[in-house]
XYZ file of C-alpha atoms in Angstrom:
317
model
C -22.231 20.035 -21.014
C -21.757 16.363 -20.184
C -24.747 14.278 -19.239
C -24.670 13.043 -15.661
C -24.447 9.484 -16.987
C -21.372 10.157 -19.154
C -17.899 9.143 -18.023
C -15.475 12.081 -18.091
C -11.708 12.268 -17.730
C -12.226 13.422 -14.159
C -14.272 10.285 -13.428
C -11.373 8.146 -14.659
C -8.935 9.716 -12.182
C -10.565 8.280 -9.071
C -12.411 5.094 -8.078
C -16.184 5.096 -8.440
C -16.651 2.474 -5.683
C -14.352 1.814 -2.724
C -13.330 -1.650 -1.532
C -15.089 -3.405 -4.416
C -12.588 -5.866 -5.876
C -13.281 -7.977 -8.968
C -15.920 -5.502 -10.214
C -18.548 -6.682 -12.664
C -20.960 -4.132 -14.176
C -23.850 -5.144 -16.434
C -26.144 -2.711 -18.285
C -29.619 -4.250 -18.554
C -32.532 -3.467 -20.844
C -34.448 -1.966 -17.892
C -32.016 0.972 -17.956
C -30.134 0.058 -14.788
C -26.444 -0.664 -14.358
C -26.076 -3.684 -12.056
C -22.942 -4.144 -9.983
C -21.437 -7.193 -8.270
C -18.001 -7.494 -6.666
C -15.981 -9.284 -3.999
C -16.862 -7.911 -0.575
C -13.774 -7.283 1.612
C -14.917 -9.903 4.144
C -15.409 -12.546 1.398
C -18.521 -13.741 3.234
C -21.488 -12.667 1.084
C -22.740 -11.550 -2.308
C -24.047 -8.014 -2.676
C -25.921 -6.454 -5.573
C -26.212 -2.752 -6.408
C -27.902 -0.850 -9.204
C -27.992 2.737 -10.423
C -28.773 4.789 -13.533
C -25.071 5.415 -14.190
C -21.775 3.662 -13.536
C -20.441 6.456 -11.348
C -23.567 6.383 -9.165
C -22.964 2.733 -8.241
C -20.513 3.704 -5.511
C -23.281 5.446 -3.547
C -25.992 2.915 -4.366
C -27.338 0.959 -1.402
C -26.138 -2.676 -1.569
C -28.555 -5.566 -1.159
C -27.120 -8.754 0.337
C -28.683 -11.539 -1.710
C -26.715 -14.511 -0.331
C -24.383 -15.372 2.562
C -21.758 -18.055 2.927
C -22.529 -21.375 4.604
C -21.248 -22.132 8.099
C -19.242 -25.120 6.869
C -18.615 -27.343 3.870
C -18.793 -26.089 0.272
C -19.520 -22.373 -0.178
C -18.345 -21.476 3.340
C -15.129 -19.509 2.661
C -13.518 -17.128 0.146
C -16.653 -15.942 -1.641
C -15.053 -14.347 -4.687
C -15.785 -12.541 -7.939
C -19.562 -12.891 -8.402
C -20.877 -12.043 -11.869
C -24.521 -11.288 -12.693
C -25.863 -12.547 -16.041
C -29.300 -12.585 -17.663
C -29.867 -15.793 -19.651
C -33.151 -17.022 -21.152
C -35.188 -14.566 -19.059
C -33.616 -15.661 -15.786
C -30.905 -14.129 -13.621
C -27.758 -16.062 -12.750
C -24.795 -15.310 -10.538
C -21.562 -17.248 -11.009
C -19.150 -17.046 -8.085
C -16.166 -18.817 -6.554
C -16.220 -20.314 -3.060
C -13.999 -22.451 -0.857
C -14.573 -24.388 2.357
C -14.058 -23.405 5.982
C -12.266 -26.738 6.395
C -10.051 -26.106 3.344
C -9.889 -22.458 2.313
C -8.310 -23.183 -1.056
C -10.701 -25.946 -2.150
C -12.321 -23.404 -4.428
C -14.907 -24.126 -7.120
C -17.524 -22.264 -9.149
C -21.147 -22.224 -7.995
C -24.364 -20.817 -9.469
C -27.364 -18.915 -8.100
C -30.595 -18.524 -10.092
C -33.465 -16.049 -9.775
C -36.555 -16.302 -11.996
C -37.936 -12.873 -11.053
C -37.789 -10.163 -13.753
C -36.278 -7.945 -11.043
C -33.096 -9.381 -9.468
C -33.768 -7.305 -6.335
C -36.949 -9.356 -5.846
C -37.709 -13.056 -5.980
C -35.642 -15.865 -4.490
C -31.995 -16.602 -5.231
C -31.808 -20.391 -5.406
C -28.557 -22.345 -5.144
C -28.130 -24.429 -8.297
C -24.954 -26.187 -7.187
C -21.479 -26.420 -8.628
C -20.610 -25.641 -12.223
C -18.569 -28.788 -12.679
C -15.335 -28.757 -14.638
C -13.262 -31.804 -15.619
C -11.370 -31.754 -12.338
C -11.969 -29.959 -9.051
C -8.809 -28.073 -8.206
C -8.820 -24.335 -7.536
C -11.512 -23.216 -9.999
C -12.502 -19.536 -9.968
C -13.346 -16.367 -11.920
C -15.994 -17.713 -14.258
C -17.498 -15.473 -16.908
C -20.132 -16.500 -19.475
C -21.112 -14.966 -22.812
C -23.202 -15.669 -25.901
C -21.761 -15.998 -29.383
C -23.798 -16.925 -32.482
C -26.650 -18.325 -30.372
C -24.403 -20.443 -28.163
C -23.282 -19.770 -24.614
C -19.707 -20.247 -23.447
C -17.922 -20.167 -20.112
C -14.318 -19.133 -19.479
C -12.699 -19.587 -16.090
C -9.363 -19.829 -14.269
C -8.124 -23.168 -12.970
C -4.943 -24.827 -11.802
C -3.683 -27.348 -14.306
C -3.958 -31.020 -13.429
C -0.218 -31.586 -13.667
C 0.977 -28.167 -12.515
C -0.320 -27.170 -9.082
C 1.333 -23.770 -9.075
C -0.080 -22.401 -12.322
C -3.483 -20.805 -12.836
C -4.608 -20.918 -16.481
C -7.718 -20.037 -18.485
C -10.078 -22.669 -19.902
C -13.138 -22.468 -22.146
C -16.136 -24.739 -22.720
C -19.484 -24.446 -24.421
C -22.463 -24.554 -22.056
C -25.223 -27.149 -22.199
C -27.321 -24.961 -19.926
C -26.715 -22.016 -17.578
C -25.750 -24.530 -14.874
C -23.879 -27.192 -16.859
C -20.785 -27.180 -19.070
C -20.428 -29.111 -22.304
C -17.080 -30.802 -21.712
C -14.261 -31.364 -22.509
C -12.726 -28.053 -21.528
C -9.978 -26.449 -23.605
C -6.869 -24.659 -22.350
C -6.725 -21.160 -23.881
C -3.781 -19.503 -22.152
C -1.276 -20.222 -19.419
C 1.386 -17.967 -17.872
C 4.436 -17.912 -20.111
C 5.767 -14.350 -20.256
C 7.686 -12.653 -17.471
C 4.851 -10.177 -16.833
C 2.491 -13.121 -16.204
C 4.755 -14.785 -13.649
C 5.698 -12.090 -11.143
C 5.092 -13.343 -7.618
C 2.903 -16.173 -8.887
C 2.233 -17.753 -12.283
C -1.293 -16.536 -12.908
C -3.848 -16.100 -15.679
C -7.275 -15.295 -14.182
C -10.216 -12.877 -14.262
C -11.359 -13.367 -17.892
C -13.673 -10.833 -19.560
C -15.143 -10.650 -23.061
C -15.492 -7.594 -25.328
C -17.071 -7.954 -28.782
C -16.317 -5.076 -31.132
C -15.001 -4.248 -34.624
C -15.402 -7.771 -35.979
C -13.307 -9.280 -33.194
C -13.664 -11.027 -29.846
C -11.296 -9.633 -27.236
C -10.573 -11.753 -24.181
C -8.841 -9.829 -21.424
C -7.423 -11.476 -18.315
C -5.284 -10.664 -15.299
C -1.763 -11.893 -14.628
C 0.836 -12.180 -11.841
C 0.397 -11.626 -8.102
C -2.301 -9.391 -6.635
C 0.110 -6.575 -5.758
C 1.432 -3.753 -7.951
C 2.679 -6.323 -10.511
C -0.904 -7.336 -11.306
C -1.755 -6.408 -14.899
C -4.023 -7.186 -17.841
C -3.248 -9.309 -20.878
C -5.371 -10.014 -23.945
C -6.250 -12.654 -26.538
C -8.047 -11.896 -29.827
C -10.262 -14.013 -32.085
C -11.889 -13.099 -35.392
C -15.662 -12.741 -35.174
C -16.670 -14.934 -38.105
C -19.460 -17.471 -38.485
C -17.033 -20.366 -38.728
C -14.830 -19.301 -35.810
C -14.713 -22.046 -33.177
C -13.926 -20.309 -29.905
C -13.278 -23.651 -28.209
C -10.154 -24.157 -30.329
C -6.980 -22.616 -28.973
C -5.769 -21.861 -32.485
C -8.735 -19.510 -32.994
C -7.108 -17.115 -30.518
C -4.009 -14.932 -30.822
C -2.294 -13.984 -27.576
C -0.571 -10.615 -27.269
C 2.975 -10.852 -25.942
C 2.754 -7.621 -23.897
C 0.268 -6.511 -21.231
C -2.456 -4.046 -22.210
C -2.865 -2.366 -18.804
C -0.226 -2.010 -16.076
C 0.507 0.013 -12.945
C 0.574 3.762 -13.568
C 2.445 5.443 -10.716
C 1.819 8.934 -12.095
C -1.944 8.396 -11.913
C -1.766 6.543 -8.602
C -3.198 3.324 -10.042
C -1.408 0.193 -8.834
C -2.041 -3.409 -9.857
C -4.947 -2.868 -12.283
C -6.856 -5.967 -13.271
C -9.808 -8.318 -12.903
C -11.937 -6.274 -15.243
C -15.314 -6.374 -16.908
C -16.866 -4.392 -19.757
C -20.041 -2.372 -20.090
C -21.346 0.411 -22.336
C -22.690 3.931 -22.203
C -26.471 4.176 -22.130
C -26.587 4.907 -25.870
C -24.133 2.015 -26.431
C -21.849 4.267 -28.454
C -18.975 3.972 -25.975
C -17.440 0.947 -24.278
C -16.262 1.180 -20.683
C -13.524 -0.757 -18.956
C -14.379 -1.591 -15.342
C -11.411 -2.761 -13.267
C -9.973 -2.783 -9.782
C -6.708 -1.292 -8.544
C -5.117 -0.012 -5.361
C -4.192 3.652 -4.783
C -0.770 2.655 -3.394
C 2.055 0.254 -4.251
C 3.187 -1.165 -0.930
C 1.367 -4.323 0.065
C 2.563 -7.538 1.724
C 2.311 -10.194 -0.966
C 1.516 -12.841 1.662
C -1.569 -10.876 2.727
C -2.416 -9.013 -0.476
C -5.769 -10.761 -0.869
C -6.810 -9.515 2.554
C -5.908 -5.886 1.942
C -9.411 -4.434 1.412
C -8.380 -1.418 -0.657
C -8.842 -2.753 -4.154
C -11.251 -0.154 -5.492
C -13.395 -0.145 -8.647
C -12.439 2.252 -11.451
C -13.937 3.032 -14.871
C -12.280 4.084 -18.123
C -13.642 4.905 -21.564
C -12.178 2.646 -24.233
C -10.668 4.051 -27.393
C -9.745 1.960 -30.434
C -6.706 2.011 -32.683
C -6.674 1.896 -36.496
C -6.863 -1.920 -36.398
C -9.928 -1.887 -34.187
C -8.056 -2.992 -31.081
C -9.022 -1.448 -27.721
C -6.646 0.980 -26.047
C -6.786 0.723 -22.270
C -3.862 2.947 -21.218
């Protein structure tokens, strides 16, 4: 008999949380799974927790922060991620302005309470990159006692292309620049509707660092790509040549299963840490107006157990 916390094949066939785009699930040492996501109204940041991934959909959300009335952080509150760094809680999220919806940058909240449902969430300002032009989807991770950030950003000389950049972090609220371009849209499957690389996520397993990301427009063409780096002491993750980019997507629309436009994922583990889980969003239907796809609320959160091939690479399909 499966434990109530285990993910079964039946759990993979349906969303575990409705209208929760850009899902980020983090398993903490207190035994809780914590869950952040883009709310359909894009006006606040909610936090949920439960003893299992599949219980997060029914967990009561706590609104920990709301958008400003004007100026920075007043529009398009997107893709919050909860991280625990040096005994403090941080949330990294994207936000635009009511006066300019697409003037989007990354901002940081900090909470010093051991319990993120308690204490005060303090605004720590913008996580500043080399230039301020459509910056979003920041994830952070530790590697050999250093912290790194990876995010999506439009290139300085190419306004229509969203690419992924990496930088080491001086602190949880400051990057150690310069930033390095890791990947930009180049294959057909990355350029459908729009030229997009976004939504980075890190998985460390089998002596490798896997960097997944999302590509193309946010309709049924949305899909996941992947870069791989060797997990060695002398590997410099801030060098593009340390990474190998796969030339085919690793997760795409599956009409038979009713999963359309899968992407913007995160990773977590089973409670015993023996299994890795893919957390991602997708729609249950294909038809969506590309001009209004971001405002279609039905990007739901799904979970899938990850298997590995003989080379230690994750299998997401």
